[in-house]
Coordinates of N, CA and C and ligand atoms in Angstrom, one line a residue:
M715 N 26.1 -13.9 10.9 CA 24.7 -13.7 11.7 C 23.6 -13.8 10.7
A716 N 22.5 -14.6 11.2 CA 21.4 -14.8 10.6 C 20.6 -13.5 10.2
R717 N 20.2 -13.4 8.9 CA 19.7 -12.3 8.4 C 18.2 -12.2 9.1
V718 N 17.8 -11.1 9.4 CA 16.4 -10.7 9.9 C 15.6 -10.6 8.7
A719 N 14.4 -11.2 8.9 CA 13.2 -11.1 8.1 C 12.1 -10.6 8.9
L720 N 11.5 -9.7 8.2 CA 10.1 -9.1 8.8 C 8.9 -9.5 8.0
V721 N 8.1 -10.2 8.4 CA 6.8 -10.7 7.7 C 5.6 -9.9 8.4
S722 N 4.9 -9.2 7.5 CA 3.8 -8.3 7.9 C 2.5 -9.4 8.0
G723 N 1.7 -9.4 9.0 CA 0.5 -10.5 8.9 C 1.3 -11.8 9.1
G724 N 2.2 -12.0 9.9 CA 3.1 -13.1 9.8 C 2.7 -14.1 11.1
T725 N 1.5 -14.0 11.6 CA 1.0 -14.9 12.6 C 0.1 -15.8 12.4
R726 N -0.8 -15.4 11.2 CA -1.9 -16.4 10.7 C -1.7 -17.0 9.3
G727 N -2.5 -17.7 8.8 CA -2.5 -18.0 7.5 C -1.2 -18.3 6.6
I728 N -1.3 -17.7 5.5 CA -0.1 -17.7 4.7 C 1.0 -17.0 5.3
G729 N 0.9 -15.8 6.1 CA 2.1 -15.2 7.0 C 2.7 -16.3 7.7
A730 N 2.0 -16.7 8.5 CA 2.5 -17.9 9.4 C 3.1 -18.9 8.9
A731 N 2.8 -19.3 7.6 CA 3.6 -20.4 7.0 C 5.0 -19.8 6.4
I732 N 4.9 -18.7 6.1 CA 6.0 -18.0 5.6 C 6.9 -17.7 6.7
S733 N 6.5 -17.2 7.8 CA 7.4 -17.1 9.0 C 8.2 -18.3 9.2
Q734 N 7.4 -19.3 9.5 CA 8.1 -20.7 9.7 C 8.8 -21.2 8.8
A735 N 8.5 -21.0 7.5 CA 9.5 -21.4 6.4 C 10.8 -20.5 6.5
L736 N 10.7 -19.2 6.7 CA 12.0 -18.6 6.7 C 12.9 -18.9 7.8
K737 N 12.2 -19.2 8.9 CA 12.9 -19.5 10.0 C 13.6 -20.8 9.9
A738 N 12.8 -21.8 9.4 CA 13.6 -23.2 9.0 C 14.6 -22.9 8.1
A739 N 14.7 -21.9 7.1 CA 15.6 -21.4 6.2 C 17.0 -20.6 6.9
G740 N 16.7 -20.4 8.1 CA 18.0 -20.0 8.8 C 17.9 -18.5 9.2
R741 N 16.7 -18.0 8.7 CA 16.6 -16.5 9.1 C 16.0 -16.3 10.5
T742 N 16.4 -15.1 11.0 CA 15.7 -14.8 12.4 C 14.5 -13.8 12.0
V743 N 13.5 -14.4 12.3 CA 12.1 -13.8 11.8 C 11.3 -13.0 12.8
V744 N 10.9 -11.8 12.5 CA 9.8 -11.1 13.3 C 8.6 -11.2 12.5
A745 N 7.5 -11.7 13.2 CA 6.2 -11.8 12.5 C 5.2 -11.0 13.2
N746 N 5.0 -9.8 12.3 CA 3.9 -8.8 12.7 C 2.4 -9.2 12.6
Y747 N 1.6 -8.6 13.4 CA 0.2 -8.7 13.2 C -0.6 -7.3 13.8
A748 N -1.9 -7.4 13.7 CA -2.8 -6.3 13.8 C -3.3 -6.1 15.2
A749 N -4.0 -7.3 15.5 CA -4.9 -7.2 16.6 C -5.0 -8.5 17.6
N750 N -5.0 -9.6 16.8 CA -5.2 -10.7 17.5 C -4.1 -11.4 18.2
D751 N -4.2 -10.8 19.5 CA -2.9 -11.0 20.6 C -3.0 -12.6 20.8
K752 N -4.3 -13.3 21.0 CA -4.2 -14.7 21.5 C -3.5 -15.5 20.4
V753 N -3.8 -15.4 19.2 CA -3.4 -16.1 18.2 C -1.7 -15.8 18.0
A754 N -1.4 -14.7 18.1 CA -0.1 -14.3 17.9 C 0.9 -14.9 18.9
E755 N 0.3 -14.9 20.5 CA 0.9 -15.7 21.5 C 1.1 -16.9 21.3
A756 N 0.0 -17.7 20.7 CA 0.1 -18.9 20.6 C 0.9 -19.4 19.7
F757 N 1.2 -18.6 18.6 CA 2.1 -18.8 17.4 C 3.7 -18.7 17.9
A758 N 3.7 -17.7 18.7 CA 5.2 -17.3 19.3 C 5.5 -18.6 20.2
A759 N 4.5 -19.0 21.0 CA 5.0 -20.0 21.8 C 5.3 -21.4 21.2
K760 N 4.5 -21.7 20.0 CA 4.7 -22.9 19.3 C 5.9 -22.9 18.5
T761 N 6.1 -21.8 18.1 CA 7.3 -21.8 17.0 C 8.5 -21.0 17.4
G762 N 8.5 -20.2 18.5 CA 9.6 -19.4 19.1 C 9.9 -18.4 18.0
I763 N 9.1 -18.0 17.3 CA 9.4 -16.9 16.4 C 8.7 -15.6 17.1
A764 N 9.6 -14.5 17.1 CA 9.0 -13.2 17.9 C 7.9 -12.6 17.1
V765 N 7.1 -12.2 17.8 CA 5.8 -11.4 17.2 C 5.8 -9.9 17.6
E766 N 5.3 -9.0 16.8 CA 5.2 -7.7 16.9 C 3.8 -7.2 16.6
R767 N 3.1 -6.6 17.5 CA 1.8 -6.0 17.3 C 2.2 -4.5 16.7
F768 N 1.5 -4.1 15.4 CA 1.5 -2.8 15.0 C 0.7 -2.9 13.7
D769 N 0.0 -1.7 13.5 CA -0.8 -1.8 12.3 C 0.0 -1.3 11.2
A770 N 0.2 -2.4 10.1 CA 1.3 -2.0 9.2 C 0.5 -1.0 8.2
A771 N -0.7 -0.6 8.3 CA -1.3 0.4 7.5 C -1.0 1.8 8.0
D772 N -0.4 2.1 9.3 CA -0.2 3.3 10.0 C 1.3 3.6 9.7
Y773 N 1.7 4.6 9.1 CA 3.1 4.7 8.9 C 3.9 5.1 10.2
A774 N 3.4 5.9 11.2 CA 3.8 6.2 12.4 C 4.3 4.9 13.3
E775 N 3.3 4.1 13.1 CA 3.3 2.9 14.0 C 4.3 2.0 13.4
C776 N 4.6 2.1 12.1 CA 5.6 1.1 11.4 C 7.0 1.7 11.8
E777 N 7.1 2.8 11.8 CA 8.3 3.8 11.9 C 8.8 3.2 13.4
K778 N 7.9 3.5 14.3 CA 8.3 3.0 15.7 C 8.7 1.5 15.8
A779 N 7.9 0.6 15.1 CA 8.2 -0.8 15.2 C 9.5 -1.2 14.5
I780 N 9.8 -0.5 13.5 CA 10.9 -1.1 12.7 C 12.1 -0.5 13.5
A781 N 12.1 0.8 14.3 CA 13.2 1.3 14.9 C 13.4 0.2 16.0
Q782 N 12.6 -0.1 16.7 CA 12.6 -0.9 17.8 C 13.3 -2.5 17.3
I783 N 12.7 -3.0 16.2 CA 13.3 -4.3 15.8 C 14.5 -4.2 15.4
T784 N 15.0 -2.9 14.8 CA 16.4 -2.9 14.4 C 17.5 -2.7 15.4
R785 N 16.8 -2.1 16.5 CA 17.5 -2.0 17.8 C 17.8 -3.4 18.6
T786 N 16.7 -4.2 18.6 CA 16.8 -5.5 19.3 C 17.2 -6.6 18.5
M787 N 16.9 -6.5 17.4 CA 17.3 -7.8 16.6 C 18.4 -7.6 15.3
G788 N 18.5 -6.4 15.1 CA 19.6 -6.0 13.9 C 18.7 -5.5 12.7
P789 N 19.7 -5.2 11.8 CA 18.9 -4.6 10.5 C 18.0 -5.5 9.8
I790 N 17.0 -5.0 9.2 CA 16.1 -6.1 8.4 C 16.6 -6.1 7.1
D791 N 16.9 -7.2 6.6 CA 17.5 -7.6 5.3 C 16.4 -8.1 4.4
I792 N 15.3 -8.6 5.1 CA 14.1 -9.2 4.2 C 12.9 -8.8 4.8
V793 N 11.9 -8.3 3.8 CA 10.6 -7.8 4.1 C 9.8 -8.5 3.3
V794 N 8.6 -9.2 3.8 CA 7.6 -9.8 3.2 C 6.3 -9.2 3.4
N795 N 5.8 -8.4 2.5 CA 4.6 -7.7 2.6 C 3.4 -8.7 2.4
N796 N 2.7 -9.1 3.5 CA 1.7 -10.1 3.4 C 0.6 -9.8 4.0
A797 N 0.5 -8.7 4.9 CA -0.7 -8.3 5.6 C -1.7 -7.8 4.6
G798 N -2.8 -8.3 4.9 CA -3.8 -8.2 3.9 C -5.2 -8.3 4.4
I799 N -6.4 -7.8 4.0 CA -7.6 -7.8 4.3 C -8.4 -7.8 3.2
T800 N -9.8 -8.2 3.4 CA -10.8 -7.9 2.2 C -12.0 -7.2 2.7
R801 N -12.6 -6.4 2.1 CA -14.0 -5.9 2.5 C -14.8 -6.0 1.5
D802 N -15.3 -7.1 0.8 CA -15.7 -7.5 -0.3 C -17.2 -6.6 -0.5
S803 N -17.5 -6.4 -1.6 CA -19.1 -6.0 -2.1 C -18.9 -5.2 -3.6
T804 N -20.1 -5.2 -4.1 CA -19.9 -4.5 -5.3 C -19.6 -3.2 -5.3
L805 N -19.4 -2.4 -6.4 CA -19.0 -1.0 -6.2 C -20.2 -0.2 -5.8
M806 N -21.6 -0.7 -6.2 CA -22.7 0.1 -5.9 C -22.8 0.1 -4.2
R807 N -22.4 -0.9 -3.7 CA -22.7 -1.0 -2.2 C -21.5 -0.7 -1.4
M808 N -20.4 -0.6 -2.3 CA -19.0 -0.2 -1.4 C -19.1 1.3 -0.9
S809 N -18.5 1.1 0.5 CA -18.5 2.6 1.0 C -17.1 3.1 0.8
R810 N -16.8 4.3 1.0 CA -15.4 4.7 0.9 C -14.6 4.1 2.1
E811 N -15.1 3.8 3.2 CA -14.5 3.3 4.4 C -13.9 1.8 4.0
M812 N -14.8 1.0 3.1 CA -14.2 -0.2 2.7 C -13.1 0.0 1.5
W813 N -13.2 0.8 0.7 CA -12.1 1.1 -0.1 C -10.8 1.5 0.6
D814 N -11.0 2.6 1.3 CA -9.7 3.0 2.0 C -9.2 1.9 2.9
A815 N -10.0 1.1 3.7 CA -9.3 0.1 4.7 C -8.5 -0.7 3.6
V816 N -9.0 -1.3 2.7 CA -8.5 -2.4 1.8 C -7.1 -1.9 1.1
I817 N -7.2 -0.6 0.6 CA -6.2 0.1 -0.1 C -5.1 0.3 0.9
D818 N -5.5 0.9 2.3 CA -4.3 1.4 3.1 C -3.6 0.0 3.7
T819 N -4.4 -1.0 4.0 CA -3.8 -2.2 4.6 C -3.0 -3.1 3.5
N820 N -3.6 -3.3 2.4 CA -3.0 -4.1 1.2 C -1.7 -3.5 0.6
L821 N -2.1 -2.2 0.3 CA -1.0 -1.5 -0.6 C -0.3 -0.6 0.3
G822 N -0.8 0.4 1.1 CA -0.3 1.2 2.0 C 0.9 0.7 2.9
S823 N 0.5 -0.5 3.4 CA 1.5 -1.3 4.3 C 2.8 -1.7 3.6
C824 N 2.7 -1.9 2.2 CA 3.7 -2.4 1.4 C 4.5 -0.9 1.3
F825 N 3.9 0.2 1.0 CA 4.7 1.3 0.9 C 5.4 1.6 2.4
N826 N 4.7 1.5 3.4 CA 5.4 1.9 4.6 C 6.5 1.1 5.1
L827 N 6.4 -0.2 4.8 CA 7.5 -1.1 5.3 C 8.7 -1.0 4.1
C828 N 8.5 -1.0 2.9 CA 9.7 -0.7 2.1 C 10.3 0.5 2.2
K829 N 9.5 1.6 2.3 CA 10.1 3.1 2.5 C 11.1 3.0 3.8
L830 N 10.5 2.3 4.9 CA 11.3 2.4 6.2 C 12.3 1.4 6.3
T831 N 12.6 0.5 5.3 CA 13.6 -0.6 5.3 C 14.8 -0.4 4.2
F832 N 14.1 0.3 3.3 CA 15.1 0.5 1.8 C 16.4 1.1 1.9
E833 N 16.3 2.2 2.6 CA 17.4 2.9 2.9 C 18.7 2.1 3.5
G834 N 18.3 1.4 4.4 CA 19.4 0.5 5.2 C 20.0 -0.5 4.3
M835 N 19.0 -1.2 3.5 CA 19.3 -2.0 2.5 C 20.2 -1.6 1.5
R836 N 19.7 -0.5 0.9 CA 20.8 0.2 0.1 C 22.3 0.6 0.7
E837 N 22.3 0.9 1.8 CA 23.5 1.1 2.4 C 24.3 -0.3 2.6
R838 N 23.7 -1.4 2.7 CA 24.2 -2.6 2.9 C 24.4 -3.6 1.8
K839 N 23.8 -2.8 0.8 CA 23.8 -3.5 -0.5 C 23.2 -4.9 -0.5
F840 N 22.3 -5.1 0.1 CA 21.7 -6.3 0.1 C 20.2 -6.1 0.6
G841 N 19.1 -6.8 0.0 CA 17.8 -6.5 0.4 C 16.9 -7.6 -0.5
R842 N 16.1 -8.3 0.1 CA 15.0 -9.0 -0.2 C 13.7 -8.8 -0.2
I843 N 13.0 -8.2 -0.9 CA 11.7 -7.9 -0.7 C 10.6 -8.6 -1.5
V844 N 9.5 -9.3 -0.9 CA 8.6 -10.0 -1.5 C 7.2 -9.4 -1.0
N845 N 6.6 -9.1 -2.0 CA 5.2 -8.4 -1.9 C 4.0 -9.6 -2.3
I846 N 3.2 -9.8 -1.4 CA 2.2 -10.8 -1.7 C 0.9 -10.2 -2.3
G847 N 0.8 -10.5 -3.7 CA -0.1 -9.8 -4.6 C -1.3 -10.8 -4.5
S848 N -2.0 -11.0 -5.5 CA -3.2 -12.0 -5.8 C -3.4 -12.4 -7.0
I849 N -4.0 -13.5 -7.3 CA -4.8 -13.9 -8.8 C -5.6 -12.7 -8.9
N850 N -6.5 -12.2 -7.8 CA -7.5 -11.2 -8.1 C -7.0 -10.0 -8.5
G851 N -5.7 -9.8 -8.3 CA -5.0 -8.6 -8.6 C -4.6 -8.7 -10.1
Q852 N -4.4 -10.0 -10.8 CA -4.0 -10.1 -12.1 C -5.3 -10.3 -13.0
A853 N -6.4 -11.0 -12.4 CA -7.5 -11.3 -13.3 C -8.8 -10.3 -13.0
G854 N -8.8 -9.6 -11.7 CA -10.0 -9.2 -11.4 C -10.9 -10.0 -10.7
Q855 N -11.9 -9.6 -9.9 CA -13.0 -10.4 -9.3 C -14.1 -9.5 -9.0
Y856 N -15.2 -10.2 -9.3 CA -16.5 -9.5 -8.9 C -16.7 -9.3 -7.6
G857 N -17.0 -8.0 -7.3 CA -17.3 -7.5 -5.8 C -16.0 -7.2 -5.1
Q858 N -14.8 -7.1 -6.0 CA -13.6 -6.8 -5.3 C -12.9 -5.7 -5.9
V859 N -13.4 -4.6 -6.3 CA -12.7 -3.6 -7.0 C -11.8 -2.8 -5.9
N860 N -12.0 -2.7 -4.7 CA -11.0 -2.3 -3.7 C -9.6 -3.4 -3.7
Y861 N -10.0 -4.4 -3.5 CA -8.9 -5.7 -3.5 C -8.4 -5.8 -4.7
A862 N -8.9 -6.0 -5.7 CA -8.1 -6.2 -7.1 C -7.3 -4.8 -7.3
A863 N -7.9 -3.8 -7.0 CA -7.0 -2.4 -7.2 C -5.7 -2.4 -6.5
A864 N -5.9 -2.8 -5.1 CA -4.8 -2.8 -4.0 C -3.7 -3.8 -4.8
K865 N -4.2 -5.1 -5.0 CA -3.4 -6.0 -5.3 C -2.6 -6.0 -6.6
S866 N -3.3 -5.3 -7.8 CA -2.8 -4.9 -9.0 C -1.6 -4.0 -8.7
G867 N -2.0 -3.0 -7.8 CA -1.0 -2.0 -7.3 C 0.1 -2.5 -6.7
I868 N 0.1 -3.8 -6.1 CA 1.3 -4.4 -5.6 C 2.1 -4.8 -6.5
H869 N 1.6 -5.2 -7.8 CA 2.3 -5.8 -8.9 C 3.0 -4.5 -9.6
G870 N 2.4 -3.5 -9.7 CA 3.2 -2.3 -10.3 C 4.2 -1.9 -9.4
F871 N 3.9 -1.7 -8.1 CA 4.9 -1.2 -7.1 C 6.1 -2.1 -7.2
T872 N 5.7 -3.2 -7.2 CA 7.0 -4.3 -7.3 C 7.9 -4.0 -8.5
K873 N 7.2 -3.7 -9.6 CA 8.3 -3.6 -10.8 C 8.9 -2.2 -10.9
A874 N 8.2 -1.4 -10.4 CA 8.9 -0.2 -10.3 C 10.1 -0.1 -9.1
L875 N 9.7 -0.5 -8.0 CA 10.8 -0.6 -6.8 C 12.1 -1.5 -7.3
A876 N 11.6 -2.6 -8.1 CA 12.9 -3.6 -8.5 C 13.7 -2.7 -9.2
Q877 N 13.3 -1.6 -10.2 CA 14.1 -0.9 -10.9 C 15.0 0.1 -10.0
E878 N 14.5 0.4 -8.9 CA 15.4 1.4 -8.0 C 16.3 0.6 -7.3
G879 N 16.1 -0.9 -6.8 CA 16.7 -1.6 -5.9 C 17.9 -2.4 -6.7
A880 N 17.7 -2.6 -8.0 CA 18.6 -3.6 -8.7 C 20.2 -3.1 -8.6
R881 N 20.3 -1.9 -8.7 CA 22.1 -1.7 -8.6 C 22.6 -1.7 -7.3
Y882 N 21.7 -1.9 -6.2 CA 22.2 -1.9 -4.8 C 22.0 -3.4 -4.1
G883 N 21.8 -4.3 -4.9 CA 21.7 -5.7 -4.6 C 20.5 -5.9 -3.8
I884 N 19.2 -5.2 -4.0 CA 18.1 -5.4 -3.5 C 17.2 -6.0 -4.5
T885 N 16.5 -6.9 -4.4 CA 15.6 -7.6 -5.4 C 14.1 -7.4 -4.8
V886 N 13.1 -7.1 -5.7 CA 11.6 -7.0 -5.2 C 11.0 -7.8 -6.1
N887 N 10.3 -8.7 -5.7 CA 9.5 -9.5 -6.3 C 8.0 -9.6 -5.9
A888 N 7.1 -10.1 -6.5 CA 5.7 -10.5 -5.9 C 5.4 -12.1 -6.2
V889 N 4.6 -12.3 -5.1 CA 4.3 -13.7 -5.2 C 2.5 -13.6 -5.6
A890 N 1.8 -14.1 -6.4 CA 0.4 -13.9 -6.6 C -0.2 -15.3 -6.3
P891 N -0.8 -15.4 -5.1 CA -1.4 -16.6 -4.8 C -2.8 -16.9 -5.3
G892 N -3.0 -18.0 -5.7 CA -4.4 -18.4 -5.9 C -5.2 -18.6 -4.7
Y893 N -6.3 -19.3 -4.7 CA -7.2 -19.5 -3.5 C -6.5 -20.5 -2.6
V894 N -6.2 -20.0 -1.4 CA -5.3 -20.7 -0.4 C -6.4 -21.0 0.8
D895 N -6.3 -22.1 1.3 CA -7.1 -22.6 2.7 C -6.6 -21.9 3.8
T896 N -7.2 -20.6 3.9 CA -6.9 -19.7 5.3 C -8.3 -19.3 5.5
D897 N -8.1 -18.4 6.7 CA -9.2 -18.0 7.4 C -9.9 -16.8 6.2
M898 N -9.2 -16.3 5.5 CA -9.8 -15.3 4.4 C -10.7 -16.0 3.5
V899 N -10.3 -17.3 3.2 CA -10.9 -18.1 2.2 C -12.3 -18.8 2.7
R900 N -11.9 -19.0 4.0 CA -12.9 -19.7 4.8 C -14.3 -18.9 5.0
A901 N -14.1 -17.6 4.8 CA -15.1 -16.7 5.1 C -15.8 -16.7 3.7
V902 N -15.7 -17.3 2.6 CA -16.3 -17.1 1.3 C -17.3 -18.3 1.5
P903 N -18.7 -18.0 0.9 CA -19.7 -19.0 1.0 C -19.4 -20.3 0.5
E904 N -19.6 -21.4 1.1 CA -19.4 -22.8 0.7 C -19.7 -23.0 -0.8
D905 N -21.0 -22.6 -1.2 CA -21.3 -22.9 -2.8 C -20.3 -22.2 -3.5
V906 N -20.0 -20.7 -3.3 CA -19.2 -20.1 -4.2 C -17.5 -20.8 -4.1
L907 N -17.4 -21.4 -2.9 CA -15.9 -21.8 -2.7 C -15.9 -23.3 -3.7
Q908 N -17.1 -24.1 -3.8 CA -17.0 -25.2 -4.6 C -16.9 -25.0 -5.9
K909 N -17.4 -23.8 -6.4 CA -17.4 -23.2 -7.8 C -15.9 -22.9 -8.3
I910 N -15.3 -22.0 -7.0 CA -13.9 -21.7 -7.3 C -12.9 -23.0 -7.5
I911 N -13.2 -24.0 -6.5 CA -12.5 -25.1 -6.7 C -12.5 -25.8 -8.1
A912 N -13.8 -26.0 -8.6 CA -14.0 -26.4 -9.8 C -13.1 -25.8 -11.0
R913 N -13.0 -24.5 -10.8 CA -11.9 -23.9 -11.9 C -10.5 -24.0 -11.5
I914 N -10.0 -24.9 -10.6 CA -8.7 -24.9 -10.3 C -8.2 -26.1 -11.0
P915 N -7.4 -26.1 -12.1 CA -6.8 -27.2 -12.7 C -6.3 -28.5 -11.8
V916 N -5.5 -28.0 -10.6 CA -5.0 -28.9 -9.8 C -6.1 -29.5 -9.0
G917 N -7.3 -29.0 -8.9 CA -8.4 -29.6 -8.1 C -8.5 -29.5 -6.6
R918 N -7.7 -28.5 -6.1 CA -7.7 -28.4 -4.7 C -7.4 -26.7 -4.5
L919 N -7.7 -26.4 -3.1 CA -7.0 -25.0 -2.7 C -5.7 -25.3 -2.6
G920 N -5.0 -24.0 -2.3 CA -3.7 -24.1 -2.2 C -3.4 -24.1 -0.7
H921 N -2.2 -24.7 -0.3 CA -2.0 -24.6 1.1 C -1.0 -23.5 1.5
A922 N -1.0 -22.9 2.6 CA -0.3 -21.6 2.9 C 1.2 -22.2 2.6
E923 N 1.6 -23.4 2.9 CA 3.0 -23.8 2.6 C 3.4 -23.8 1.2
D924 N 2.5 -23.9 0.3 CA 2.8 -23.8 -1.2 C 3.1 -22.4 -1.5
I925 N 2.7 -21.3 -0.9 CA 3.0 -19.9 -0.9 C 4.4 -19.9 -0.3
A926 N 4.4 -20.3 0.9 CA 5.7 -20.0 1.6 C 7.1 -20.5 1.0
R927 N 6.8 -21.6 0.2 CA 7.9 -22.2 -0.6 C 8.4 -21.2 -1.5
G928 N 7.7 -20.4 -2.3 CA 8.0 -19.6 -3.2 C 8.8 -18.4 -2.7
V929 N 8.3 -17.9 -1.6 CA 8.8 -16.7 -0.9 C 10.3 -17.3 -0.3
V930 N 10.4 -18.4 0.2 CA 11.9 -18.7 0.7 C 12.7 -18.8 -0.7
F931 N 12.2 -19.2 -1.8 CA 13.0 -19.1 -3.1 C 13.3 -17.9 -3.5
L932 N 12.5 -17.0 -3.4 CA 12.9 -15.5 -3.9 C 13.7 -14.8 -2.9
T933 N 13.7 -15.1 -1.6 CA 14.5 -14.4 -0.5 C 16.0 -15.2 -0.3
A934 N 16.1 -15.9 -0.9 CA 17.6 -16.8 -0.9 C 18.7 -15.8 -1.2
D935 N 19.8 -15.9 -0.7 CA 20.8 -14.9 -0.9 C 21.2 -15.0 -2.4
E936 N 21.2 -16.4 -2.9 CA 21.6 -16.8 -4.2 C 20.5 -16.2 -5.4
A937 N 19.3 -15.7 -4.9 CA 18.3 -15.6 -5.9 C 18.6 -14.0 -6.5
D938 N 19.8 -13.6 -6.6 CA 20.1 -12.2 -6.8 C 19.7 -11.6 -8.3
F939 N 19.5 -12.7 -9.1 CA 19.4 -12.2 -10.4 C 17.7 -12.2 -10.8
I940 N 16.9 -12.4 -9.9 CA 15.6 -12.6 -10.0 C 14.7 -11.3 -9.5
T941 N 14.5 -10.4 -10.1 CA 13.8 -9.3 -9.6 C 12.8 -8.6 -10.3
G942 N 11.9 -7.9 -9.9 CA 10.6 -7.4 -10.8 C 9.7 -8.4 -11.2
S943 N 9.8 -9.7 -11.0 CA 9.1 -10.8 -11.5 C 7.8 -11.1 -10.4
T944 N 6.9 -11.8 -11.0 CA 5.7 -12.1 -10.2 C 5.5 -13.9 -10.3
L945 N 5.8 -14.3 -9.1 CA 5.4 -15.9 -9.3 C 4.1 -16.3 -8.9
S946 N 3.4 -16.7 -9.8 CA 1.9 -17.1 -9.8 C 2.0 -18.4 -8.9
I947 N 1.2 -18.7 -8.0 CA 1.1 -20.0 -7.3 C -0.4 -20.2 -7.0
N948 N -1.0 -20.8 -8.2 CA -2.5 -20.8 -8.2 C -3.0 -22.1 -8.6
G949 N -2.3 -23.3 -8.6 CA -3.0 -24.5 -9.2 C -3.1 -24.4 -10.6
G950 N -2.5 -23.4 -11.2 CA -2.9 -23.4 -12.8 C -4.4 -22.6 -13.0
Q951 N -5.0 -21.9 -12.1 CA -6.1 -21.5 -12.2 C -6.1 -20.1 -13.3
H952 N -4.8 -19.5 -13.2 CA -4.6 -18.3 -14.2 C -3.3 -18.1 -14.5
M953 N -2.9 -18.5 -16.0 CA -2.0 -18.6 -16.5 C -1.7 -17.3 -17.0
Y954 N -0.6 -16.6 -16.6 CA -0.5 -15.3 -16.9 C 0.9 -14.9 -17.6
Ligands
NDP1214 P1 -5.4 -14.1 7.0 O1 -6.7 -13.2 7.3 O2 -5.4 -15.7 7.3 O3 -4.5 -13.4 7.9 C1 -4.2 -12.0 7.9 C2 -2.8 -11.7 8.7 O4 -2.7 -10.3 8.4 C3 -3.1 -11.6 10.1 O5 -1.8 -12.1 10.8 C4 -3.6 -10.2 10.5 O6 -3.3 -10.1 11.8 C5 -2.6 -9.7 9.5 N1 -3.2 -8.1 9.3 C6 -4.3 -7.7 8.8 N2 -4.2 -6.5 8.8 C7 -3.3 -5.9 9.4 C8 -2.4 -4.6 9.6 N3 -3.1 -3.6 9.5 N4 -1.2 -4.7 10.3 C9 -0.6 -5.9 10.5 N5 -1.1 -7.1 10.1 C10 -2.4 -7.3 9.6 O7 -4.9 -13.7 5.6 P2 -4.3 -14.8 4.5 O8 -3.2 -15.5 5.2 O9 -5.3 -15.4 3.7 O10 -3.7 -13.8 3.3 C11 -2.4 -13.4 3.5 C12 -2.0 -12.6 2.3 O11 -2.4 -13.4 1.0 C13 -3.0 -11.5 2.1 O12 -2.2 -10.3 1.5 C14 -4.0 -11.8 1.1 O13 -4.7 -10.7 0.5 C15 -3.1 -12.7 0.2 N6 -3.9 -13.6 -0.5 C16 -4.5 -14.6 0.3 C17 -5.2 -15.4 -0.6 C18 -6.0 -16.5 -0.1 O14 -6.6 -17.4 -0.8 N7 -6.1 -16.9 1.3 C19 -5.2 -15.5 -2.1 C20 -4.6 -14.5 -2.7 C21 -3.8 -13.7 -1.9 P3 -4.2 -10.3 13.2 O15 -4.2 -12.1 13.3 O16 -4.0 -9.6 14.2 O17 -5.6 -10.2 12.6

């Protein structure tokens, strides 16, 4: 039977490309989203991928959703922690709410979904977890102490959990995208964006599919010797 893969934030942008690529690789995919029903419904209709609305930052909501997905689709063998938001501002102007929202969504969701699926993976002696970090978690970024802290946390989380999963056939890896042409990056002012592109050696923004390819690679059944690693996919912008 096809392995079940859960992709948080899997209906738009990078997550949508990951959901589609995992489906093309033969997985049964569930794409989670937070609020944007219209986009999610259109995505489901276009791709045939199941969509589930729940707040990945909310532990109780995740608990309910995971139980339901497991009941209807089967045990979850693959988790891609992709849900993410930005609330950019300098520290001077950043409110506590902006800090909490970004930490809870980007990092807290990773804890929630790993915590709720890890035990089953251990019992079945198989699991593939991929956490989506960021170039800005590796290198830092002006106006993003919240986001850089959350993404840098993702990288530490990945290396720690990889050690806990290794003897049970569970691999835990991170993908660190550079700047990718999605809604998140389209929100960056055009002049700033042009300066960013000028610093990318490959000379373009990434495509969501560039990131999805890495996730498919890391979640393959055969990828059982790759764990605790970070795959940077950034057009050469940051060589780490
Ligand atoms: P988008 O803003 O295009 O899409 C975000 C997705 O996450 C949407 O499906 C959204 O759902 C979902 N989401 C947001 N908050 C929650 C939540 N609390 N619970 C469940 N789902 C949620 O983002 P990108 O595709 O650009 O980014 C995807 C990931 O890649 C993020 O983790 C981001 O930090 C990371 N990244 C992106 C880069 C880029 O250049 N784009 C660069 C480096 C990293 P809904 O549609 O309902 O809002």
